[in-house]
Short mmCIF file of C-alpha atoms in Angstrom, two decimals:
data_model
loop_
_atom_site.label_atom_id
_atom_site.label_comp_id
_atom_site.label_asym_id
_atom_site.label_seq_id
_atom_site.Cartn_x
_atom_site.Cartn_y
_atom_site.Cartn_z
CA MET K 1 40.29 93.79 14.53
CA THR K 2 42.81 95.27 12.14
CA LYS K 3 45.68 94.10 14.34
CA HIS K 4 44.24 90.56 14.48
CA THR K 5 43.78 90.47 10.70
CA GLN K 6 47.34 91.69 10.19
CA SER K 7 48.62 88.99 12.51
CA LYS K 8 46.77 86.31 10.52
CA THR K 9 48.19 87.71 7.30
CA ASN K 10 51.72 87.67 8.69
CA ASN K 11 51.25 84.12 9.94
CA SER K 12 50.08 83.00 6.50
CA SER K 13 53.09 84.67 4.93
CA VAL K 14 55.50 83.05 7.37
CA THR K 15 53.83 79.66 6.88
CA ALA K 16 54.11 79.96 3.10
CA THR K 17 57.77 80.92 3.44
CA LEU K 18 58.40 77.93 5.69
CA ASP K 19 56.61 75.63 3.27
CA SER K 20 58.72 76.84 0.36
CA ALA K 21 61.95 76.68 2.35
CA ALA K 22 61.32 73.13 3.50
CA ARG K 23 60.48 71.95 -0.01
CA SER K 24 63.51 73.61 -1.54
CA GLY K 25 65.84 72.68 1.29
CA SER K 26 67.00 76.29 1.68
CA MET K 27 66.31 76.16 5.42
CA SER K 28 67.73 73.65 7.90
CA ARG K 29 65.44 71.48 9.98
CA ARG K 30 66.49 73.31 13.14
CA ALA K 31 65.78 76.73 11.58
CA PHE K 32 62.42 75.47 10.30
CA ILE K 33 61.39 74.35 13.79
CA ASN K 34 62.59 77.58 15.41
CA ASN K 35 60.72 79.74 12.90
CA SER K 36 57.60 77.60 13.17
CA ALA K 37 57.34 78.71 16.80
CA LEU K 38 56.64 82.24 15.52
CA VAL K 39 53.31 81.07 14.13
CA GLY K 40 52.45 78.90 17.09
CA ILE K 41 53.52 75.53 15.73
CA GLY K 42 55.03 73.30 18.44
CA ALA K 43 58.41 71.62 18.00
CA GLY K 44 56.94 68.12 17.58
CA ALA K 45 54.43 69.21 14.97
CA ALA K 46 57.03 71.31 13.19
CA GLY K 47 59.36 68.34 13.00
CA GLY K 48 56.64 66.29 11.35
CA LEU K 49 55.82 69.08 8.92
CA TRP K 50 59.48 69.52 8.00
CA THR K 51 59.83 65.80 7.32
CA GLY K 52 56.76 65.80 5.11
CA LYS K 53 57.85 68.84 3.13
CA ALA K 54 61.39 67.57 2.76
CA ARG K 55 60.12 64.23 1.52
CA ALA K 56 58.22 66.00 -1.22
CA ALA K 57 61.32 67.72 -2.56
CA THR K 58 62.29 66.68 -6.08
CA PRO K 59 65.94 65.67 -6.63
CA GLN K 60 67.90 68.05 -8.82
CA LYS K 61 71.00 67.18 -10.80
CA GLY K 62 74.08 69.34 -10.98
CA GLY K 63 76.98 70.84 -9.10
CA THR K 64 80.15 69.62 -7.41
CA PHE K 65 79.66 68.12 -3.97
CA ARG K 66 82.68 68.75 -1.75
CA PHE K 67 83.02 66.75 1.45
CA GLY K 68 85.74 66.71 4.09
CA ILE K 69 86.43 63.38 5.74
CA HIS K 70 88.41 62.18 8.74
CA ASP K 71 90.77 59.19 8.84
CA GLY K 72 92.76 59.14 5.60
CA ASN K 73 96.35 58.05 5.01
CA SER K 74 98.85 58.36 2.18
CA SER K 75 99.52 54.61 2.53
CA ASP K 76 95.90 53.66 1.72
CA ASN K 77 95.21 51.96 -1.61
CA HIS K 78 92.53 50.36 -3.82
CA ASP K 79 92.97 46.80 -2.48
CA PRO K 80 89.54 45.92 -1.00
CA GLY K 81 91.15 43.38 1.29
CA THR K 82 93.02 46.17 3.07
CA TYR K 83 90.10 48.56 3.51
CA VAL K 84 90.19 49.97 7.04
CA SER K 85 90.28 53.77 6.90
CA ARG K 86 87.28 56.01 6.33
CA GLN K 87 89.04 57.29 3.20
CA GLN K 88 89.01 53.80 1.69
CA ILE K 89 85.48 52.98 2.86
CA TYR K 90 83.86 56.26 1.73
CA LEU K 91 85.69 56.19 -1.59
CA ALA K 92 84.70 52.58 -2.24
CA HIS K 93 81.01 53.43 -1.89
CA GLN K 94 81.36 56.12 -4.56
CA TYR K 95 83.27 54.26 -7.27
CA ARG K 96 82.59 50.60 -6.60
CA SER K 97 79.43 48.52 -6.26
CA TYR K 98 78.40 45.71 -3.92
CA LEU K 99 75.90 42.90 -4.25
CA THR K 100 73.59 44.49 -1.66
CA MET K 101 73.41 47.73 0.27
CA ILE K 102 71.99 49.12 3.50
CA ASN K 103 69.21 51.57 2.66
CA SER K 104 68.77 54.93 4.35
CA ASP K 105 66.05 53.45 6.57
CA GLY K 106 68.37 50.64 7.71
CA THR K 107 66.73 47.92 5.62
CA LEU K 108 68.56 45.69 3.17
CA GLY K 109 68.42 46.77 -0.47
CA ASN K 110 69.65 45.93 -3.95
CA ASP K 111 72.90 47.05 -5.49
CA LEU K 112 74.23 44.75 -8.22
CA ALA K 113 71.92 41.98 -7.04
CA THR K 114 68.32 42.38 -8.16
CA GLY K 115 67.21 39.54 -5.89
CA TRP K 116 68.40 36.57 -3.83
CA GLU K 117 66.95 33.27 -2.69
CA PRO K 118 68.10 30.61 -0.20
CA ASN K 119 67.48 26.87 -0.28
CA ASP K 120 65.42 25.30 2.52
CA ASP K 121 68.16 25.41 5.18
CA ALA K 122 69.90 28.63 4.01
CA SER K 123 73.09 26.76 3.14
CA VAL K 124 72.90 27.74 -0.54
CA TRP K 125 72.11 31.25 -1.76
CA THR K 126 71.49 32.35 -5.36
CA PHE K 127 71.95 36.00 -6.30
CA GLU K 128 70.53 37.41 -9.53
CA ILE K 129 72.83 40.06 -11.04
CA THR K 130 71.49 43.05 -12.95
CA PRO K 131 72.34 43.02 -16.67
CA ASP K 132 72.39 46.83 -16.69
CA ALA K 133 75.62 47.44 -14.75
CA THR K 134 78.88 48.46 -16.43
CA PHE K 135 82.33 49.28 -15.16
CA HIS K 136 83.70 52.75 -15.78
CA SER K 137 85.95 51.21 -18.45
CA GLY K 138 82.81 50.21 -20.37
CA LYS K 139 83.02 46.48 -19.61
CA PRO K 140 79.68 44.90 -18.56
CA VAL K 141 79.51 43.53 -15.00
CA THR K 142 78.99 39.74 -15.11
CA SER K 143 78.81 36.91 -12.63
CA GLU K 144 82.49 36.17 -13.32
CA ASP K 145 83.42 39.54 -11.83
CA VAL K 146 81.31 38.83 -8.74
CA VAL K 147 82.69 35.31 -8.23
CA ASN K 148 86.31 36.43 -8.57
CA SER K 149 85.76 39.46 -6.34
CA LEU K 150 84.34 37.36 -3.51
CA ASN K 151 86.93 34.60 -3.93
CA PHE K 152 89.63 37.26 -3.60
CA HIS K 153 88.88 37.20 0.14
CA ARG K 154 88.97 33.39 0.42
CA GLY K 155 91.62 30.69 0.32
CA GLU K 156 94.86 30.01 2.14
CA LYS K 157 96.81 32.66 0.25
CA SER K 158 94.28 35.44 0.84
CA THR K 159 95.54 38.29 3.03
CA SER K 160 92.15 39.99 3.16
CA ALA K 161 90.96 41.39 6.49
CA ALA K 162 87.51 39.96 5.59
CA LYS K 163 88.74 36.40 5.09
CA SER K 164 87.09 35.15 8.30
CA LEU K 165 83.68 36.47 7.23
CA LEU K 166 83.63 33.90 4.41
CA SER K 167 85.18 31.02 6.36
CA SER K 168 81.95 28.98 6.18
CA VAL K 169 81.70 29.37 2.39
CA THR K 170 82.63 26.17 0.55
CA ASP K 171 82.05 27.31 -3.02
CA ILE K 172 81.12 30.37 -5.08
CA ARG K 173 80.23 29.76 -8.71
CA ALA K 174 78.59 31.44 -11.68
CA ASP K 175 75.27 30.23 -13.04
CA GLY K 176 75.30 31.89 -16.43
CA ASP K 177 76.32 35.51 -16.92
CA HIS K 178 73.91 37.03 -14.40
CA ALA K 179 73.56 34.64 -11.45
CA VAL K 180 75.94 33.65 -8.65
CA VAL K 181 75.56 30.70 -6.28
CA VAL K 182 77.13 30.78 -2.80
CA GLU K 183 77.38 27.46 -0.93
CA LEU K 184 78.15 27.17 2.80
CA ASP K 185 79.01 24.35 5.17
CA ALA K 186 75.94 25.26 7.27
CA GLY K 187 72.90 27.48 7.03
CA ASN K 188 73.33 31.24 7.38
CA ALA K 189 70.32 33.52 7.01
CA ASP K 190 72.55 36.62 7.08
CA VAL K 191 74.40 36.05 3.80
CA PRO K 192 72.63 38.90 1.94
CA TRP K 193 73.46 41.27 4.82
CA LEU K 194 77.04 40.00 4.86
CA MET K 195 77.47 41.14 1.27
CA THR K 196 77.17 44.78 2.40
CA ASP K 197 80.53 44.51 4.18
CA TYR K 198 82.76 47.28 2.88
CA HIS K 199 85.49 44.83 1.85
CA PHE K 200 83.26 42.96 -0.62
CA ALA K 201 83.41 45.56 -3.38
CA ILE K 202 82.97 44.09 -6.85
CA CYS K 203 86.02 44.60 -9.10
CA PRO K 204 86.55 43.61 -12.74
CA SER K 205 87.88 40.11 -13.29
CA ASP K 206 91.43 39.86 -14.62
CA GLY K 207 90.34 36.89 -16.77
CA GLU K 208 92.54 34.46 -14.82
CA GLY K 209 90.47 33.93 -11.69
CA GLY K 210 91.68 37.06 -9.96
CA ILE K 211 90.59 40.70 -10.01
CA ASP K 212 91.98 43.96 -11.30
CA TRP K 213 91.79 46.14 -8.18
CA GLN K 214 94.94 48.14 -8.98
CA SER K 215 93.42 50.25 -11.77
CA GLY K 216 90.64 51.70 -9.64
CA ASP K 217 88.02 50.65 -12.18
CA GLY K 218 84.58 50.22 -10.64
CA SER K 219 80.87 50.15 -11.41
CA GLY K 220 79.72 52.61 -8.74
CA PRO K 221 77.85 55.91 -9.17
CA TYR K 222 81.02 57.95 -9.72
CA LYS K 223 84.30 57.31 -11.52
CA ILE K 224 87.69 58.51 -10.33
CA ASP K 225 89.21 61.31 -12.41
CA ASP K 226 92.14 62.20 -10.16
CA ALA K 227 93.54 60.46 -7.07
CA ASP K 228 95.93 61.62 -4.35
CA TRP K 229 95.77 59.26 -1.38
CA GLY K 230 95.68 61.04 1.95
CA VAL K 231 94.90 64.36 0.22
CA GLN K 232 91.92 64.34 -2.15
CA PHE K 233 89.93 62.56 -4.87
CA ARG K 234 88.06 64.08 -7.81
CA LEU K 235 85.23 62.03 -9.30
CA SER K 236 82.52 62.52 -11.93
CA ARG K 237 79.13 60.89 -12.50
CA HIS K 238 79.14 57.44 -14.13
CA ASP K 239 76.35 57.73 -16.68
CA GLY K 240 76.16 53.94 -16.89
CA TRP K 241 75.30 53.47 -13.22
CA HIS K 242 72.54 50.92 -12.75
CA LEU K 243 70.59 52.61 -9.92
CA GLU K 244 68.86 55.92 -9.25
CA GLY K 245 70.76 58.80 -7.68
CA ALA K 246 74.19 60.27 -8.39
CA TYR K 247 72.59 63.70 -8.69
CA PHE K 248 75.84 65.65 -8.43
CA ASP K 249 77.89 66.12 -11.58
CA LYS K 250 81.17 65.83 -9.70
CA LEU K 251 82.56 64.98 -6.27
CA LEU K 252 85.56 66.34 -4.42
CA MET K 253 86.53 64.23 -1.42
CA LEU K 254 89.06 66.01 0.81
CA VAL K 255 90.99 64.32 3.59
CA LEU K 256 90.81 66.64 6.61
CA ASN K 257 92.04 64.62 9.57
CA ASP K 258 92.22 67.64 11.89
CA PRO K 259 88.76 68.33 13.41
CA ASN K 260 89.33 72.09 13.51
CA ALA K 261 90.26 72.11 9.82
CA ARG K 262 87.13 70.09 8.95
CA GLN K 263 84.76 72.35 10.82
CA THR K 264 86.41 75.53 9.61
CA ALA K 265 86.06 74.32 6.02
CA LEU K 266 82.34 73.73 6.60
CA VAL K 267 81.75 77.11 8.24
CA THR K 268 83.58 79.01 5.49
CA GLY K 269 81.75 77.11 2.75
CA ASP K 270 84.87 75.42 1.38
CA VAL K 271 83.07 72.08 1.75
CA ASP K 272 79.40 71.14 1.70
CA ALA K 273 79.61 68.38 4.32
CA ILE K 274 81.98 66.86 6.88
CA SER K 275 82.04 63.28 8.10
CA LEU K 276 82.69 63.83 11.80
CA VAL K 277 81.78 66.72 14.11
CA ASP K 278 84.00 67.34 17.13
CA LEU K 279 81.53 66.92 19.99
CA LYS K 280 83.46 69.30 22.21
CA THR K 281 82.70 72.18 19.85
CA LYS K 282 79.36 70.94 18.47
CA ALA K 283 77.42 73.61 20.38
CA LEU K 284 79.35 76.37 18.59
CA LEU K 285 78.64 74.81 15.19
CA GLU K 286 74.94 74.56 16.01
CA ARG K 287 74.73 78.35 16.25
CA ASP K 288 75.42 78.72 12.53
CA PRO K 289 72.03 78.85 10.74
CA SER K 290 73.62 77.74 7.45
CA ILE K 291 74.70 74.39 8.92
CA GLU K 292 72.64 71.34 9.80
CA ILE K 293 74.12 68.82 12.26
CA LEU K 294 72.95 65.25 11.71
CA SER K 295 73.09 62.78 14.60
CA VAL K 296 72.27 59.16 13.77
CA PRO K 297 72.03 56.38 16.39
CA SER K 298 74.23 53.56 15.17
CA ALA K 299 75.55 50.08 15.82
CA ALA K 300 79.06 51.44 16.35
CA ALA K 301 80.17 50.69 19.90
CA ILE K 302 82.71 51.48 22.56
CA THR K 303 83.73 48.32 24.39
CA MET K 304 85.96 47.51 27.37
CA PRO K 305 86.85 43.81 27.10
CA MET K 306 88.38 41.86 30.00
CA PHE K 307 90.31 38.62 29.39
CA CYS K 308 88.05 35.99 30.96
CA ASP K 309 90.97 33.56 31.26
CA THR K 310 93.14 35.99 33.23
CA ALA K 311 92.82 36.84 36.93
CA PRO K 312 90.92 38.63 38.36
CA PHE K 313 88.59 38.66 35.33
CA ASN K 314 88.28 34.85 35.33
CA ASP K 315 85.69 35.20 38.11
CA VAL K 316 82.26 36.18 36.78
CA ASN K 317 81.49 38.01 40.02
CA VAL K 318 84.48 40.31 39.44
CA ARG K 319 83.41 40.90 35.83
CA ASN K 320 79.90 41.85 36.88
CA ALA K 321 81.19 44.02 39.71
CA LEU K 322 83.23 45.99 37.16
CA LYS K 323 80.12 46.36 35.00
CA LEU K 324 78.08 47.61 37.96
CA ALA K 325 80.85 50.07 38.86
CA MET K 326 80.20 52.16 35.75
CA ASP K 327 77.81 55.13 35.67
CA ARG K 328 76.93 55.08 31.99
CA ASP K 329 74.64 58.09 32.23
CA GLU K 330 77.47 60.28 33.49
CA ILE K 331 79.85 58.94 30.85
CA ILE K 332 77.37 59.61 28.04
CA ALA K 333 76.71 63.12 29.34
CA LYS K 334 80.35 64.11 29.91
CA ILE K 335 82.23 62.07 27.29
CA ALA K 336 79.74 61.55 24.43
CA PHE K 337 77.92 64.86 25.09
CA GLY K 338 74.63 63.00 24.93
CA GLU K 339 75.24 61.67 21.41
CA ALA K 340 75.02 57.98 22.26
CA THR K 341 72.74 55.10 23.24
CA LYS K 342 73.39 53.52 26.62
CA GLY K 343 75.02 50.10 26.49
CA ASN K 344 73.79 47.10 28.47
CA ASP K 345 76.83 44.83 28.14
CA PHE K 346 75.65 42.85 25.13
CA HIS K 347 76.91 43.85 21.69
CA HIS K 348 73.53 44.27 20.00
CA SER K 349 72.51 47.81 19.20
CA PRO K 350 68.91 49.02 18.76
CA ALA K 351 70.10 50.05 15.28
CA MET K 352 70.49 46.36 14.40
CA PRO K 353 67.64 44.00 13.46
CA TYR K 354 66.28 41.60 16.10
CA PHE K 355 67.05 43.96 19.01
CA PRO K 356 65.84 42.26 22.24
CA GLU K 357 63.46 44.74 23.86
CA GLY K 358 62.71 44.65 27.57
CA ILE K 359 66.00 43.38 28.99
CA GLU K 360 66.58 45.13 32.32
CA GLN K 361 69.11 47.93 31.98
CA ARG K 362 72.23 47.52 34.08
CA GLU K 363 72.60 50.64 36.23
CA TYR K 364 75.35 52.07 38.39
CA ASP K 365 75.31 50.19 41.72
CA PRO K 366 78.58 50.41 43.69
CA ASP K 367 77.02 48.68 46.72
CA GLN K 368 76.01 45.64 44.66
CA ALA K 369 79.49 45.66 43.10
CA LYS K 370 81.03 45.53 46.58
CA SER K 371 78.80 42.58 47.46
CA LEU K 372 79.92 40.65 44.38
CA LEU K 373 83.57 41.36 45.10
CA LYS K 374 83.13 40.08 48.64
CA LYS K 375 81.54 36.93 47.24
CA ALA K 376 84.57 36.48 44.96
CA GLY K 377 87.03 37.17 47.77
CA ALA K 378 88.32 40.11 45.75
CA GLU K 379 87.51 43.11 47.94
CA GLY K 380 89.72 46.09 47.11
CA VAL K 381 90.65 44.58 43.75
CA GLU K 382 93.09 46.58 41.58
CA VAL K 383 93.09 46.44 37.77
CA SER K 384 94.71 48.40 34.94
CA ILE K 385 92.93 49.47 31.77
CA SER K 386 94.83 50.45 28.62
CA THR K 387 93.55 53.22 26.38
CA ALA K 388 94.70 55.91 23.95
CA ASP K 389 93.40 59.09 22.37
CA SER K 390 93.32 57.33 19.00
CA VAL K 391 90.59 54.92 20.18
CA PHE K 392 88.06 57.77 20.03
CA SER K 393 87.95 61.39 21.06
CA GLY K 394 87.52 61.21 24.84
CA ALA K 395 88.71 57.61 25.36
CA VAL K 396 91.29 58.56 27.99
CA ASP K 397 88.87 60.89 29.75
CA MET K 398 86.25 58.12 29.78
CA CYS K 399 88.60 55.70 31.52
CA VAL K 400 89.64 58.33 34.06
CA LEU K 401 85.99 59.04 34.84
CA TYR K 402 85.29 55.32 35.11
CA SER K 403 88.19 55.01 37.56
CA GLU K 404 86.56 57.65 39.76
CA GLN K 405 83.20 55.90 39.59
CA ALA K 406 84.65 52.47 40.37
CA SER K 407 86.48 53.79 43.44
CA LYS K 408 83.09 54.08 45.18
CA ALA K 409 82.85 50.29 44.90
CA GLY K 410 86.29 49.85 46.41
CA ILE K 411 87.83 49.08 43.02
CA LYS K 412 91.11 50.72 42.02
CA VAL K 413 91.32 51.21 38.24
CA ASN K 414 94.71 52.35 36.98
CA VAL K 415 94.42 54.11 33.62
CA VAL K 416 97.36 53.30 31.35
CA ARG K 417 97.72 55.77 28.50
CA GLU K 418 99.19 53.84 25.59
CA PRO K 419 100.83 55.32 22.45
CA ASN K 420 98.40 56.17 19.66
CA ASP K 421 100.62 54.56 17.06
CA GLY K 422 100.18 50.81 16.96
CA TYR K 423 97.39 50.65 19.54
CA TYR K 424 95.40 48.02 17.67
CA SER K 425 98.47 45.97 16.78
CA ASP K 426 100.33 46.17 20.10
CA VAL K 427 97.66 46.67 22.78
CA TRP K 428 94.24 45.41 21.67
CA LEU K 429 93.98 41.59 21.92
CA LYS K 430 97.26 41.57 23.83
CA LYS K 431 96.57 43.34 27.12
CA PRO K 432 93.88 41.98 29.46
CA PHE K 433 91.72 45.12 29.91
CA THR K 434 91.43 47.72 27.16
CA ALA K 435 89.17 50.37 25.65
CA VAL K 436 88.11 49.68 22.05
CA SER K 437 86.07 51.40 19.35
CA TRP K 438 84.08 49.15 17.00
CA GLY K 439 82.59 50.24 13.70
CA ALA K 440 78.97 49.41 12.94
CA ARG K 441 78.08 45.90 11.81
CA PRO K 442 74.77 45.23 10.02
CA THR K 443 73.46 42.33 12.11
CA PRO K 444 74.07 40.74 15.51
CA ASP K 445 75.31 37.58 13.83
CA VAL K 446 78.16 39.43 12.12
CA MET K 447 79.17 41.11 15.38
CA TYR K 448 78.90 37.99 17.52
CA SER K 449 80.73 35.89 14.93
CA LEU K 450 83.58 38.40 14.76
CA ALA K 451 84.14 39.00 18.47
CA TYR K 452 82.16 36.66 20.73
CA ALA K 453 82.24 33.17 19.21
CA SER K 454 84.66 30.85 20.98
CA ASP K 455 86.91 30.55 17.92
CA ALA K 456 86.61 34.14 16.68
CA ALA K 457 89.94 35.68 15.71
CA TRP K 458 88.84 38.93 17.36
CA ASN K 459 87.41 37.38 20.54
CA GLU K 460 88.65 40.38 22.49
CA SER K 461 87.52 39.11 25.92
CA HIS K 462 88.60 35.45 25.48
CA TRP K 463 85.04 34.56 26.51
CA GLN K 464 83.99 30.92 26.19
CA ASN K 465 80.33 30.03 26.65
CA GLU K 466 79.02 26.75 25.26
CA ASP K 467 75.35 27.78 25.33
CA PHE K 468 76.11 31.04 23.52
CA ASN K 469 78.04 29.25 20.78
CA LYS K 470 75.27 26.71 20.22
CA LEU K 471 72.69 29.47 19.91
CA LEU K 472 74.92 31.37 17.49
CA VAL K 473 75.04 28.39 15.13
CA GLN K 474 71.29 27.79 15.43
CA ALA K 475 70.40 31.45 14.88
CA LYS K 476 72.52 31.65 11.73
CA ALA K 477 70.39 29.04 10.01
CA GLU K 478 66.98 30.07 11.38
CA LEU K 479 64.79 31.66 8.69
CA ASP K 480 61.86 32.29 11.02
CA ASP K 481 62.39 35.86 12.23
CA SER K 482 60.43 35.34 15.45
CA LEU K 483 62.41 32.28 16.49
CA ARG K 484 65.66 33.94 15.49
CA GLY K 485 64.80 36.96 17.63
CA GLU K 486 64.22 34.72 20.66
CA MET K 487 67.66 33.17 20.18
CA TYR K 488 69.34 36.56 20.03
CA ARG K 489 67.56 37.53 23.22
CA GLU K 490 68.99 34.48 25.00
CA MET K 491 72.44 35.28 23.63
CA ALA K 492 72.17 38.90 24.81
CA LEU K 493 71.34 37.74 28.35
CA LEU K 494 74.28 35.33 28.36
CA ALA K 495 76.67 38.05 27.19
CA ARG K 496 75.29 40.55 29.70
CA ASP K 497 75.42 38.27 32.74
CA ASP K 498 78.41 36.05 31.99
CA GLY K 499 80.41 37.82 29.28
CA GLY K 500 83.67 39.69 29.72
CA THR K 501 82.84 42.93 27.92
CA ILE K 502 81.66 46.21 29.41
CA ILE K 503 79.80 48.31 26.84
CA PRO K 504 79.51 51.95 27.96
CA PHE K 505 77.59 53.11 24.90
CA PHE K 506 76.80 52.86 21.20
CA ASN K 507 78.03 56.14 19.76
CA ASN K 508 75.94 58.18 17.35
CA PHE K 509 77.30 59.12 13.96
CA VAL K 510 77.47 62.91 14.18
CA TYR K 511 78.22 64.75 10.95
CA ALA K 512 77.07 67.96 9.26
CA VAL K 513 75.99 69.49 5.96
CA ARG K 514 75.36 73.00 4.72
CA ASN K 515 71.69 73.85 4.36
CA ASN K 516 71.73 73.82 0.55
CA VAL K 517 72.26 70.05 0.67
CA SER K 518 69.03 68.07 0.63
CA VAL K 519 69.23 64.85 2.66
CA GLY K 520 66.55 62.24 2.97
CA GLU K 521 64.00 61.60 5.68
CA ASN K 522 66.16 58.74 7.02
CA LEU K 523 69.92 58.35 7.33
CA ALA K 524 71.57 54.93 7.33
CA PRO K 525 73.00 53.74 10.66
CA SER K 526 75.91 51.87 9.04
CA TRP K 527 78.43 54.71 8.51
CA GLU K 528 78.60 58.48 8.60
CA LEU K 529 77.26 60.38 5.58
CA ASP K 530 74.17 58.22 5.19
CA GLY K 531 76.00 54.92 5.25
CA ALA K 532 78.86 56.45 3.18
CA ARG K 533 76.37 56.83 0.31
CA GLY K 534 75.26 60.43 0.87
CA PRO K 535 77.15 61.69 -2.21
CA SER K 536 74.97 59.46 -4.42
CA ARG K 537 71.72 59.98 -2.47
CA TRP K 538 71.72 63.73 -1.78
CA TRP K 539 71.45 66.78 -4.03
CA PHE K 540 71.75 70.57 -4.01
CA THR K 541 68.56 72.58 -3.62
CA GLY K 542 69.80 75.72 -5.36
#
């Protein structure tokens, strides 16, 4: 009896400790679940308890949040039209604002825009701008700043990488100081989502129709105090920020391109978070009880496009044989270390809205691949695929493994290891079969418009399908979510069965924080670090 009573007392003590730790954030989710087992709480129940306790935590202000990021260059700059590196993208989300944002739960939310409304056919959109936003210089944010910032990416003289995203826009104009009207040549229901694109940061107007991007002035949650491109940035809270959050007093963003340097800095406590965990050594990092690894399914994708206008890929039977010759399960296990969602050869991730459930998964079937090759008169076909280590960690190994898998279908795949430098300028879009890494896009329309439409500048497979292109135009303008979802389902089937792109997997965003950093219940699927907004959404627990 005494022993039983003592056990109950100990269990109550442990439970109270767990409750306190979860609320304060002083214990990682993994440690909470492991310790819950001591009092007989199963892993599933413990996970639910941890989420509930964590949700109840109250944000605390204070401290300097230090985060190490990958992919930064000394040649990067403040020009939003040139944004491409993680350094530029992460920094932009700290010191600049956008019209809209992707929330932690993946939904669309407000940033500078307090609301938006389309006309009947979604060809005209009106955005209401908050009157509470100010730039770090003290200047109020007005519709003129928004108009000039968006027009910066338009026009014949624009050199912006996002120019094509606004190609259907015919006019952007101010309606008073706090409203902006966007007119298009056809309906597009995705315009509010489009405004989350990392290029469309709002900069102060220069008063002459252009923008002042050079100064680094912004209206985001933090202002830049010291800048050293490719090395580090120091920022402090912008007290005039128009939204909730920005709980840290200061930020220190360190460029740590080397994965060993990033993870060492996290382990030693020199940084509080890192943007990318090296999957090869993730298991070692997981052993540290002071570190929490966060893995978020995303819309980022690894693709292997084949030029549909170049032999042997101009035969759909050959294309589908090459798709069937891939064992995606083995690739995810050995290359992505399980941190991925299996692809099905249409570029629409479950992390995107309108995902078409129930489409039969394409599985590894070398015998069926052989049958298709025989039908095409291409038995024993030989192809070469170009790749490089810079595409993603494991890109070369993935192609080598694929070559081994395809050999069982009688296909010879030669793996060509290209130079890292200049891969996307000299290899991608130029060679007929390549490995490619795509960043996350918010909606299927954005992705399909960028890389699958017949006239897309980045149509990496040279695929032309009249039915797909008609559906793409119709879906853009459809405001009925149910009907729009049906169209995307048809488009997914067309891409899967006729398209020229193999999609091995959608890679998870895998990053890590120390256990004194409180993160939310959900983490945005748009970029690492909670959609690049973790520094303004998270806080220290003590």
